[in-house]
Short mmCIF file of C-alpha atoms in Angstrom, two decimals:
data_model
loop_
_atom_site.label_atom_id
_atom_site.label_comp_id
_atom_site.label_asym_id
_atom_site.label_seq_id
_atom_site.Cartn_x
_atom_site.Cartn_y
_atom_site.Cartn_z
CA UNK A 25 10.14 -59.11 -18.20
CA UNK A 26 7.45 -60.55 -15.67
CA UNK A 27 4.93 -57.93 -14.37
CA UNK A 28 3.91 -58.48 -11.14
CA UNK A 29 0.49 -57.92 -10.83
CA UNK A 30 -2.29 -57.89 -7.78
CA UNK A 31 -5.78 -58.25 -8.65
CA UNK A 32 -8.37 -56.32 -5.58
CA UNK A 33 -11.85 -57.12 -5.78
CA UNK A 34 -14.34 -58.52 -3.36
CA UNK A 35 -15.98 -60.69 -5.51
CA UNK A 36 -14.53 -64.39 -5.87
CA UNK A 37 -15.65 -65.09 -9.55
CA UNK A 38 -14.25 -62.39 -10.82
CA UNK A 39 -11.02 -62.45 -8.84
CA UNK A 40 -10.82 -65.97 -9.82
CA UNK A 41 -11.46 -66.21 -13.60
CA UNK A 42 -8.66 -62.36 -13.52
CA UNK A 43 -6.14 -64.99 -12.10
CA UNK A 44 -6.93 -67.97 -14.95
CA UNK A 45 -6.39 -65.74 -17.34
CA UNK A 46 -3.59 -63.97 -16.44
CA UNK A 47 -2.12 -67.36 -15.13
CA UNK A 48 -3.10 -68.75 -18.48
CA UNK A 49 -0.73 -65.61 -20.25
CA UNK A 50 1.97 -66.90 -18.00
CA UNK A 51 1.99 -63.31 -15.75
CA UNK A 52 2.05 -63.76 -12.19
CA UNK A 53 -0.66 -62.49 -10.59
CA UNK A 54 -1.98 -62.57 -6.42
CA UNK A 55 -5.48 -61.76 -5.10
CA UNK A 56 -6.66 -59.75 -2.43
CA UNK A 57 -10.25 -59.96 -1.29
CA UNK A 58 -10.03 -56.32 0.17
CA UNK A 59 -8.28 -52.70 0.37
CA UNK A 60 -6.87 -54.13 3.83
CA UNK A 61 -5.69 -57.30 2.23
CA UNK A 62 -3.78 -55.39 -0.75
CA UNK A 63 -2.29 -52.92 1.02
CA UNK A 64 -1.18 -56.32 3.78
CA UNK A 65 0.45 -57.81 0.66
CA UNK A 66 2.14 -54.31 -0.61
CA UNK A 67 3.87 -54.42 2.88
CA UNK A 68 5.44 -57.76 2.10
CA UNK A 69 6.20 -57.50 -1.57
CA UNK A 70 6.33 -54.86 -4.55
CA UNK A 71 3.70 -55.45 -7.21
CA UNK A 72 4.06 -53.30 -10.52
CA UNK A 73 0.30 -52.87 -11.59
CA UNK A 74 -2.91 -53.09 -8.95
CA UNK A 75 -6.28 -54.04 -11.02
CA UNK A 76 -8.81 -52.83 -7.84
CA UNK A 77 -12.34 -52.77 -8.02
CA UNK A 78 -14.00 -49.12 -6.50
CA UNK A 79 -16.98 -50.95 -4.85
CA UNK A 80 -15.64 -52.98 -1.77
CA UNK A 81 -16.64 -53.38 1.80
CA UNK A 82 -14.51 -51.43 4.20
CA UNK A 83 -11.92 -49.99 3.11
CA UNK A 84 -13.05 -49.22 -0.50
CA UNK A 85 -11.41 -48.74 -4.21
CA UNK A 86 -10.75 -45.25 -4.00
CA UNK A 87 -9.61 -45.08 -0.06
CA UNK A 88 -7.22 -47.84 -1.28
CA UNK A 89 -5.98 -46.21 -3.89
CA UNK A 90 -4.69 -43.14 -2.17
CA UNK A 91 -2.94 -45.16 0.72
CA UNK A 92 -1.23 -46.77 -2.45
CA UNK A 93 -0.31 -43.93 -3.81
CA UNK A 94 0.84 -41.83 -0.57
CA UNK A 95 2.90 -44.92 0.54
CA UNK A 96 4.19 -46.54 -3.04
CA UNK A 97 3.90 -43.62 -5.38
CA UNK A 98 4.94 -45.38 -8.17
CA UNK A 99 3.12 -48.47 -8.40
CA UNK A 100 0.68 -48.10 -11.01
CA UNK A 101 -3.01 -48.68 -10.21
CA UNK A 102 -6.46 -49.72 -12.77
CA UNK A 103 -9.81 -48.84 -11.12
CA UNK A 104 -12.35 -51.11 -12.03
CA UNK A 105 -15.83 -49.97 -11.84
CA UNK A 106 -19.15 -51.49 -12.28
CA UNK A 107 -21.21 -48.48 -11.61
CA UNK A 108 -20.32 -45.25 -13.84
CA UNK A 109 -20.02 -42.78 -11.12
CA UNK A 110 -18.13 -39.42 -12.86
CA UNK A 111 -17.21 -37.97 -9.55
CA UNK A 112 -15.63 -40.90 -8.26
CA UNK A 113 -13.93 -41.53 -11.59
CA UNK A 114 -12.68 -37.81 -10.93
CA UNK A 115 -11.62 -37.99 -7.75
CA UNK A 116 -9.88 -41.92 -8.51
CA UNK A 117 -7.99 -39.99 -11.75
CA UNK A 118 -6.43 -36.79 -9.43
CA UNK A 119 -5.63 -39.66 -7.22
CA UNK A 120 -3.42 -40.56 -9.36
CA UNK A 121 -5.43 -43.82 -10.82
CA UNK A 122 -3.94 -44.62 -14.44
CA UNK A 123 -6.72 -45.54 -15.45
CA UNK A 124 -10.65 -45.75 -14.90
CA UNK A 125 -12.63 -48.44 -16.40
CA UNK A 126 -16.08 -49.21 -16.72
CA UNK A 127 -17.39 -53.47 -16.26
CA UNK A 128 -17.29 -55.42 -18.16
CA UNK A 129 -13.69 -55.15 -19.38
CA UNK A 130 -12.25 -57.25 -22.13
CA UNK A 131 -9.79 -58.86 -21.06
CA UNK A 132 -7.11 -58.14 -23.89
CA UNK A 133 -8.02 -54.78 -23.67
CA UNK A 134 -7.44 -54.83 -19.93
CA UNK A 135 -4.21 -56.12 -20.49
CA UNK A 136 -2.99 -53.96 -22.58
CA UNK A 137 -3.63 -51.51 -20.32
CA UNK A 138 -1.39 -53.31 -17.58
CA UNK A 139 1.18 -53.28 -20.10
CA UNK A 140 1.20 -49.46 -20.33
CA UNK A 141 0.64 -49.08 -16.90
CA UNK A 142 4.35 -51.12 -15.95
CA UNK A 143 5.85 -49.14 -19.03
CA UNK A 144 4.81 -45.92 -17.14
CA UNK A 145 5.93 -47.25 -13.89
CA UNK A 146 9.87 -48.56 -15.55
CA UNK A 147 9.76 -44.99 -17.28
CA UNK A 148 8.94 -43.38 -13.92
CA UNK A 149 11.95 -45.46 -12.07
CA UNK A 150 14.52 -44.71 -14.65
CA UNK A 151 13.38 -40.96 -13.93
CA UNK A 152 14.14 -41.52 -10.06
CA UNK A 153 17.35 -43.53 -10.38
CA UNK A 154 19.89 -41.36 -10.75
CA UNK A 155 18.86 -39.46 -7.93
CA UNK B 3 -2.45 3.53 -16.49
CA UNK B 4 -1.12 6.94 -16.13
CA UNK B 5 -2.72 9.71 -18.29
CA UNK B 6 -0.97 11.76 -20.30
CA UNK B 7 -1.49 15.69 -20.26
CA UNK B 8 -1.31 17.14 -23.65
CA UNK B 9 1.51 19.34 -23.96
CA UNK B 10 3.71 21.15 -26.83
CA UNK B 11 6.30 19.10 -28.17
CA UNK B 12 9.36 21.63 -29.42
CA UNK B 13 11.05 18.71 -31.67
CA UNK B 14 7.66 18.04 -33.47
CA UNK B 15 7.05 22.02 -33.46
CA UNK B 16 10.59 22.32 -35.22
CA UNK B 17 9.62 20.10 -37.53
CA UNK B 18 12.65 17.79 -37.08
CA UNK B 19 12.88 13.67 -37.73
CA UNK B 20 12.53 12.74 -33.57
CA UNK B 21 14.16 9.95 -31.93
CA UNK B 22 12.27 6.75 -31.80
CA UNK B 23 11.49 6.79 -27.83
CA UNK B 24 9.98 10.44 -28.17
CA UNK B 25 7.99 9.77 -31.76
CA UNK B 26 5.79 7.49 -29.14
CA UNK B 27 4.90 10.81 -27.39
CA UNK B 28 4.04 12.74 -30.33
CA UNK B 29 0.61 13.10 -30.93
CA UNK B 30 -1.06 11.77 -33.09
CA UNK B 31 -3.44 14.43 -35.03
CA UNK B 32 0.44 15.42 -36.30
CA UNK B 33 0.00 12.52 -39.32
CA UNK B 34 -3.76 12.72 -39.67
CA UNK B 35 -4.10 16.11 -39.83
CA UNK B 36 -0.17 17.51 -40.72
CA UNK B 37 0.37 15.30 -43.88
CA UNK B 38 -2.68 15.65 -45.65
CA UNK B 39 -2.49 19.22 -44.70
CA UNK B 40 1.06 19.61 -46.36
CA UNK B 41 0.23 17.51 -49.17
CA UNK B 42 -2.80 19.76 -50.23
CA UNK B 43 -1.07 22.91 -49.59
CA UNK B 44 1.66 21.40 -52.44
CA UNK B 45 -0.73 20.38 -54.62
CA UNK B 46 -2.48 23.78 -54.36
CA UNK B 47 0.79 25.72 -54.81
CA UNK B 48 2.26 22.96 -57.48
CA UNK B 49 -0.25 24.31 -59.60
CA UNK B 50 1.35 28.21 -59.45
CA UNK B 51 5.32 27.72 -58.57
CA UNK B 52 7.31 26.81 -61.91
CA UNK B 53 8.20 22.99 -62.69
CA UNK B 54 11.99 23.24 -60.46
CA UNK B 55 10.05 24.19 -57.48
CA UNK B 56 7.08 21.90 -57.45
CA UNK B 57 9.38 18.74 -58.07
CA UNK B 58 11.15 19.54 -55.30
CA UNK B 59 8.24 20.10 -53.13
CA UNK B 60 6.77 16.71 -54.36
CA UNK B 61 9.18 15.26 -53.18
CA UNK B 62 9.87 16.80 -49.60
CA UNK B 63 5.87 16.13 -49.98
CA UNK B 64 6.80 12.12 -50.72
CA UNK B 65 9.79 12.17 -48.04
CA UNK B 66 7.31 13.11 -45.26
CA UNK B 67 4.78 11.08 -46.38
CA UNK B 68 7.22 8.18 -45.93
CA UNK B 69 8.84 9.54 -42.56
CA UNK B 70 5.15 9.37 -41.24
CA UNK B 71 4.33 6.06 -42.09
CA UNK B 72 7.57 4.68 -40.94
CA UNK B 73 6.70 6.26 -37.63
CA UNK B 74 2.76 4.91 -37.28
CA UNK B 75 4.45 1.62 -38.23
CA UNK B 76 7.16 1.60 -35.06
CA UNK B 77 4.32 3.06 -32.84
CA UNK B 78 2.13 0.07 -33.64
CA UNK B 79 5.32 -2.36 -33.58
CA UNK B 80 6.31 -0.70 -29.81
CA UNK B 81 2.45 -0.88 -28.71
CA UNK B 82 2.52 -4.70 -29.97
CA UNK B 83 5.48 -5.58 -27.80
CA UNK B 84 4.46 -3.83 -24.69
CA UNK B 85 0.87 -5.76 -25.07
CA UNK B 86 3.02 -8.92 -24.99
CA UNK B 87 5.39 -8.02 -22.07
CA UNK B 88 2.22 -7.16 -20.18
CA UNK B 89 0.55 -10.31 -20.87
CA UNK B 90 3.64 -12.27 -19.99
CA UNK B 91 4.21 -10.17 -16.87
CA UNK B 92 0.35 -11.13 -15.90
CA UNK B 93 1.60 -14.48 -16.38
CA UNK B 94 4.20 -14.35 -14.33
CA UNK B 95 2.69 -12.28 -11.58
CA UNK B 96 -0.14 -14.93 -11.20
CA UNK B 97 2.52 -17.78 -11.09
CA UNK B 98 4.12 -15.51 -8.13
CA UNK B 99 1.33 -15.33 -6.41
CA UNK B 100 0.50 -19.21 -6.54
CA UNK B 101 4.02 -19.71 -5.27
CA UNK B 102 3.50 -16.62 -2.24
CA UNK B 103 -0.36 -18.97 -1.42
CA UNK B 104 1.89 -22.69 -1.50
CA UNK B 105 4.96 -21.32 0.66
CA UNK B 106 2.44 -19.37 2.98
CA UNK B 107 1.20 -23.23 3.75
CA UNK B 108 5.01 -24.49 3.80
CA UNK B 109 6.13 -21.86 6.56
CA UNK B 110 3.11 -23.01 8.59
CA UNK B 111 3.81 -26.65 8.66
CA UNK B 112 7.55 -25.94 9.37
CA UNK B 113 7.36 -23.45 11.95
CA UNK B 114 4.91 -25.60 14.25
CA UNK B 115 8.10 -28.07 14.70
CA UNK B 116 10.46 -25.12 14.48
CA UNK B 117 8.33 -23.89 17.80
CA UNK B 118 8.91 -27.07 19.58
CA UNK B 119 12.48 -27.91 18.89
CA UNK B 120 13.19 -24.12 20.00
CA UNK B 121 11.26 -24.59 23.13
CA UNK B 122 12.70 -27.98 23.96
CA UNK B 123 16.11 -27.04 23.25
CA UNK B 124 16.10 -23.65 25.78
CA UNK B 125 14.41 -26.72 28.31
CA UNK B 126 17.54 -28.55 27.31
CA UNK B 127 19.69 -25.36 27.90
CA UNK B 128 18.37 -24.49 31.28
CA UNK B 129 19.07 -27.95 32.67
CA UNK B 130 22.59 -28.10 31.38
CA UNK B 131 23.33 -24.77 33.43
CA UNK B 132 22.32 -26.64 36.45
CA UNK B 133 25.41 -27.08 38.68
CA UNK B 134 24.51 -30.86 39.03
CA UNK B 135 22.43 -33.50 36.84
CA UNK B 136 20.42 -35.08 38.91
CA UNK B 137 18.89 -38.28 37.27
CA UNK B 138 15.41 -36.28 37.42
CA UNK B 139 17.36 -33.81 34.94
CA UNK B 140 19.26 -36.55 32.38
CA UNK B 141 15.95 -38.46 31.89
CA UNK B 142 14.17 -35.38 31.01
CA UNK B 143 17.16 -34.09 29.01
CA UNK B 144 16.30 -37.76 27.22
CA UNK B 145 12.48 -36.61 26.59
CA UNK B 146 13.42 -33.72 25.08
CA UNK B 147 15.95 -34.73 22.97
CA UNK B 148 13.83 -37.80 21.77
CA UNK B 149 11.16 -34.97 21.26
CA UNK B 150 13.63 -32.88 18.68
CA UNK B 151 14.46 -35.88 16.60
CA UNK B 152 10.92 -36.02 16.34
CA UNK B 153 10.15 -33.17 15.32
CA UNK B 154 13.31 -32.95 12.73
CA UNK B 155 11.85 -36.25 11.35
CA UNK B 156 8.65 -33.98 10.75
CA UNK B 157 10.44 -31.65 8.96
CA UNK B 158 12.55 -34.17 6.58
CA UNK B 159 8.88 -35.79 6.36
CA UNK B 160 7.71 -32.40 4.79
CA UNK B 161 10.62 -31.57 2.40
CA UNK B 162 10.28 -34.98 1.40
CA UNK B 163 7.02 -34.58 0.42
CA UNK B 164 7.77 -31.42 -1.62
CA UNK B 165 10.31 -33.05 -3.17
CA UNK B 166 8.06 -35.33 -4.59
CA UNK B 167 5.78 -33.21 -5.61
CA UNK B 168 7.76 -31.13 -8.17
CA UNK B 169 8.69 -34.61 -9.06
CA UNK B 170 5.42 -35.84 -9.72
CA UNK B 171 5.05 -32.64 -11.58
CA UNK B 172 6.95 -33.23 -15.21
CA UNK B 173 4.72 -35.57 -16.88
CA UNK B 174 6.06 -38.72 -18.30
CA UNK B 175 5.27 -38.94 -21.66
CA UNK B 176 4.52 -42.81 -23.26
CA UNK B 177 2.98 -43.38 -26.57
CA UNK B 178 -0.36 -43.66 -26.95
CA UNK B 179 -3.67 -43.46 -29.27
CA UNK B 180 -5.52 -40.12 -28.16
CA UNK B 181 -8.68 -42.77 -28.63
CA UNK B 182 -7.52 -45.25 -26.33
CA UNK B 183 -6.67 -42.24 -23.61
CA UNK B 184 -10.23 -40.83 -24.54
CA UNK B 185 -12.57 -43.94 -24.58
CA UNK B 186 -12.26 -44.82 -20.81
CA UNK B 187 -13.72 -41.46 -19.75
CA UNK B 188 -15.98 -41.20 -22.34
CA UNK B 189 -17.73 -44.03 -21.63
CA UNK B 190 -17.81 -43.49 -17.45
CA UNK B 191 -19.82 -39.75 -18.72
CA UNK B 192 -22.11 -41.64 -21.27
CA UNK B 193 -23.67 -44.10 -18.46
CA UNK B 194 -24.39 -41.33 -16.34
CA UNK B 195 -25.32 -39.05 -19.53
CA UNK B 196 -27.49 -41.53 -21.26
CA UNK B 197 -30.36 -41.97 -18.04
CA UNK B 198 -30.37 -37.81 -18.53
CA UNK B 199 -30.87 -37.68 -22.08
CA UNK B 200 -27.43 -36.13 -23.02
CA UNK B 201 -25.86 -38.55 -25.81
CA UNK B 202 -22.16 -38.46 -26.74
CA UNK B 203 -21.18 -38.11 -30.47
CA UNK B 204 -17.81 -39.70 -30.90
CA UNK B 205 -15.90 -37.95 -33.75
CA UNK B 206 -12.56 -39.46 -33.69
CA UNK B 207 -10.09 -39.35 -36.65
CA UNK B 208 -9.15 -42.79 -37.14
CA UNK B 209 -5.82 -42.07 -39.23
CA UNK B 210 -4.76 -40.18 -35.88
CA UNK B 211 -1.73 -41.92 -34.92
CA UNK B 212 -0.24 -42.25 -31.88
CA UNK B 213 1.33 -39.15 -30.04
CA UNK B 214 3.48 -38.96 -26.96
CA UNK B 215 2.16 -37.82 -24.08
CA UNK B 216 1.34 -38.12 -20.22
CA UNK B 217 -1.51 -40.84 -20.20
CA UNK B 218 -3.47 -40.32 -17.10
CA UNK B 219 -3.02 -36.43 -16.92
CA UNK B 220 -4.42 -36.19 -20.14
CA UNK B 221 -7.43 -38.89 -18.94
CA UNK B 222 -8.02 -35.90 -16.28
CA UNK B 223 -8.11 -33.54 -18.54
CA UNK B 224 -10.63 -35.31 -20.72
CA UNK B 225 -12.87 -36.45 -18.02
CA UNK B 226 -13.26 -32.51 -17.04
CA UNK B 227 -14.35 -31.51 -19.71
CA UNK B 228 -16.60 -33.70 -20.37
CA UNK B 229 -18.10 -33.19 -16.98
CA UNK B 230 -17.99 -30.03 -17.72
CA UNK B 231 -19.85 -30.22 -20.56
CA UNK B 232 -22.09 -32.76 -19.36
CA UNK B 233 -23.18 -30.54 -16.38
CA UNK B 234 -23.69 -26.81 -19.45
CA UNK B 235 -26.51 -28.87 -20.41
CA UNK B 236 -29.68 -28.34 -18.82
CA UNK B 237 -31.93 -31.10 -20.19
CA UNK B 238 -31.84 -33.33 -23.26
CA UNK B 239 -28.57 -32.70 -25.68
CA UNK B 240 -25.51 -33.78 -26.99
CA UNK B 241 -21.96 -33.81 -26.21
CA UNK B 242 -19.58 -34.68 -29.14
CA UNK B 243 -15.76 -35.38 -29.10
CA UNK B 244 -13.53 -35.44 -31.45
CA UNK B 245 -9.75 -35.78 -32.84
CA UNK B 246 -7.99 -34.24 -35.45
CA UNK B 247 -4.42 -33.33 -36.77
CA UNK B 248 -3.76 -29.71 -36.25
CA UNK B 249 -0.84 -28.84 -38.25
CA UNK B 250 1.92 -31.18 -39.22
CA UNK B 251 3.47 -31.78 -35.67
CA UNK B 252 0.33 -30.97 -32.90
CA UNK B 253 -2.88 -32.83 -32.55
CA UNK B 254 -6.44 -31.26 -31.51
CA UNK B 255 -9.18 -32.66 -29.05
CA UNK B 256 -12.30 -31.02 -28.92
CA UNK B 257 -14.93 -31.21 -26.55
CA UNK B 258 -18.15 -29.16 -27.62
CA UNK B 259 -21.89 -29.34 -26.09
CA UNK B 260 -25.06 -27.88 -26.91
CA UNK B 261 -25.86 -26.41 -23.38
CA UNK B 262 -25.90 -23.28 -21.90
CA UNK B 263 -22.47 -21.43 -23.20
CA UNK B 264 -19.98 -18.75 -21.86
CA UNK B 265 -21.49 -15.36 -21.35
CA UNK B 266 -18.62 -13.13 -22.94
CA UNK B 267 -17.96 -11.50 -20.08
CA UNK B 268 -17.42 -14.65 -18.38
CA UNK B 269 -15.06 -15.43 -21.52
CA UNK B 270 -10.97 -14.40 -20.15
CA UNK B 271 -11.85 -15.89 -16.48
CA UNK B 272 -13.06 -19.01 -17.37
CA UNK B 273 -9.87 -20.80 -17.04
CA UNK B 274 -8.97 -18.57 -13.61
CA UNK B 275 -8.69 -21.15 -10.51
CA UNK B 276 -12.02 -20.83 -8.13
CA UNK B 277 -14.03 -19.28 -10.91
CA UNK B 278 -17.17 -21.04 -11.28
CA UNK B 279 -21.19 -20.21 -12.54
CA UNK B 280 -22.17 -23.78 -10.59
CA UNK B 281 -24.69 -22.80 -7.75
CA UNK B 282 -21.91 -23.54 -4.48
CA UNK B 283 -21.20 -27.19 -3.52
CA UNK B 284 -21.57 -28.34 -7.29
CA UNK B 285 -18.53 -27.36 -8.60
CA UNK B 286 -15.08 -26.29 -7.12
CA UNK B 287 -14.22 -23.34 -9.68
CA UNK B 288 -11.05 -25.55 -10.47
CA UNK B 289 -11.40 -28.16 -13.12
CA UNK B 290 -10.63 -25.77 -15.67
CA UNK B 291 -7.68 -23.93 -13.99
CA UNK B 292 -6.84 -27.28 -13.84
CA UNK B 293 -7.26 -28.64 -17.08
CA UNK B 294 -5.35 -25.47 -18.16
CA UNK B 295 -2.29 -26.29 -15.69
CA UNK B 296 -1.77 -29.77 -16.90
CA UNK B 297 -2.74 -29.12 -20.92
CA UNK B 298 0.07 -26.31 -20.06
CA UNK B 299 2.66 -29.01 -18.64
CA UNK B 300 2.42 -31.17 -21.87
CA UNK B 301 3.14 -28.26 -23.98
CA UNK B 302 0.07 -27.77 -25.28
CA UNK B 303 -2.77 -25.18 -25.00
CA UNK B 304 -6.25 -24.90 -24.67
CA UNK B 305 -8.86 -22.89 -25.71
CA UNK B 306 -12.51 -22.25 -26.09
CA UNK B 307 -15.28 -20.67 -28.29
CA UNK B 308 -19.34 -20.38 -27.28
CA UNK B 309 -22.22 -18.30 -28.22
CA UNK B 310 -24.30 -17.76 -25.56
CA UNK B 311 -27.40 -20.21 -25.74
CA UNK B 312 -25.64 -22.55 -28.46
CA UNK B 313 -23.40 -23.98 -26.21
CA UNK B 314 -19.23 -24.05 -25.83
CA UNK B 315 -16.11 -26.26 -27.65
CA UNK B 316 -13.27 -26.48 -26.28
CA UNK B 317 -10.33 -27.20 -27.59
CA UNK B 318 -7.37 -28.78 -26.25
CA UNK B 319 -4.09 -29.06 -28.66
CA UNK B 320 -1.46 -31.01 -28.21
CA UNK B 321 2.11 -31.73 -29.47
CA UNK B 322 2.68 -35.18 -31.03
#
């Protein structure tokens, strides 16, 4: 099964070669240049893993993050992060970030990660359904 | 803890077997002082009665012997359990009082809507008794009955909220390396380490295999410590991590530095929420208490071990 995936980051290269590759791996993937513009395309359709960078104009990573989380709890979120920064990385993880990765990221490593990240999410929504 | 006056036992003083519940009372100079005293005073006199008598009294001798240690034995088995009840019952008090502190909040944030749907509704009330409803009247009858589903709607808002909560709560377990849960947050401490001279040591058992467990909760818990650790180090040292099996079904993650350590005394309330030896702003006092509540939700447990000046290692272990 397809995981939908939406890939947050301000900066075009890397937004674009994220979306060759996982276009490349056959995994559909959208782009958002900014928190405002992911959480825009959250309101109009579900996506199963967010890939977001931390450092962003306006609205940034970790602001992001916790309107994802307070408003889709399940959807599974990836900080990205260029600059170590512990005390962001603490405050992105009791967020509720999955995960917290330093740039550069390999990319099969990075996908790997999305993988877990969906299995948590399908785990987490077989926990909720027979509610 | 309630002090016991001495006092004069009459079952001990008639020298009969006592009931379990009052052998706890008896004191205690009875064995240290009354069987060695009886078993001299047989020895002493075994040496003048004729062989009939001082078989039997080596063996009343032997009988109380073994009547005395049966009843040290149950005093230190009864001491053991109520050491555990009162450990549990600390347990359990501190859980009660974490519940009293989180429904304390609760009552707040319901009553405020409680306060407005009562007042509205005696607004309501008052109208109603009116012998005539003027339009004036219905349209603010409207207002306040728009206002009450509002503040319902706050209310469901708020149980919802809880709900999800003790949800979010049970972890959900997926299997996973301990490495690949470790490495992320190991390498976000080592940048910021590295430009203050504190290196990381990686010690990770590669035969580890996977184990099942909640992946980002554990992340958190990593990422503490090794904060933690990072910021027990004053200048230049090392922080070194490490996996290992412990035991046949539970895995081990250690976290030791070579900074400041636990003064003893500071020891049993390390792990106590708001407890903290940071100068104020720098810490919170409740990464550990933390760490301790989630290692606790995964069904593990962790622990530490420091000498003063040599730094602390803690140790987190973990079912498989």
């Amino acid at each position: 099964m397809s995981i939908r995936i939406l890939v947050v980051d301000d900066e075009p290269d890397f937004i674009e070669t994220m979306v060759k590759r996982f276009t490349f791996r056959k995994m559909p993937v959208t782009a958002a240049p900014s928190g405002i513009a992911a959480l825009k395309l959250l309101e109009a359709e579900p996506f199963d893993v967010v890939i977001m960078d931390v450092r962003m104009p306006g609205k940034d990573g970790i602001e992001t993050l916790k309107e994802i989380k307070k408003r889709y709890p399940l959807t599974e979120v990836i900080m990205l992060t260029g600059h170590a920064s512990v005390e962001s990385g603490m405050r992105g993880m009791s967020l509720g970030a999955y995960d917290y990765v330093l740039k550069p990221v390999d990319f099969d490593e990075l996908l790997e990660k999305v993988r877990k990240a969906h299995e948590r999410k399908l785990l987490n929504e077989g926990r909720n359904a027979p509610r | 803890m309630k002090a016991e006056t001495p006092r004069a036992d009459p079952a001990s003083a008639a020298g009969e077997p006592a009931s379990p519940p009052a052998g706890k009372n008896r004191p205690l100079w009875l064995h240290l002082v009354g069987l060695p005293g009886v078993t001299a005073v047989a020895v002493l006199s075994a040496m003048v009665l004729p062989i009939p008598l001082a078989v039997i009294l080596a063996l009343f001798t032997a009988s109380l012997a073994a009547w005395s240690a049966a009843a040290l034995a149950s005093r230190i088995r009864t001491s053991e359990q109520e050491r555990c009840s009162l450990d549990a019952q600390l347990v359990q008090s501190q859980k009660l009082a974490a519940i009293g502190e989180m429904s304390a909040g609760i009552a707040h944030e319901i009553n405020n809507p409680m306060a407005i749907i009562a007042q509205e509704s005696d607004w309501m009330t008052h109208l109603m008794s009116q012998p005539q409803v003027t339009p004036e009247n219905l349209a603010e009858l409207r207002d306040s009955l728009a206002e009450i589903v509002r503040q319902v709607d706050r209310c469901k808002a708020i149980t919802h909220n809880l709900l999800n909560f003790s949800r979010k709560m049970d972890p959900i377990l997926q299997q996973e390396h301990l490495e690949r849960i470790m490495e992320d947050m190991v390498l976000l401490v080592e940048k910021e380490a590295k430009l203050q001279g504190v290196s990381i040591v990686r010690d990770y058992d590669p035969e580890l295999a996977a184990i099942q467990t909640d992946v980002p909760l554990l992340r958190q818990v990593v990422l503490n410590l090794l904060l933690n650790a990072f910021q027990a180090i004053p200048g230049q040292g090392t922080i070194t991590v490490s996996t290992r099996p412990a035991g046949a079904d539970r895995v081990a993650i250690a976290v030791a530095d070579t900074g400041a350590g636990i003064l003893p005394e500071n020891m049993s309330k390390i792990f106590n929420p708001f407890f903290t030896t940071k100068p104020p702003g720098v810490g919170t006092g409740l990464g550990l208490s933390m760490c301790h509540g989630i290692v606790d939700r995964l069904g593990g447990a962790i622990t530490v071990e420091s000498e003063p000046g040599r730094g602390a290692k803690f140790t987190v272990t973990l079912p498989r």
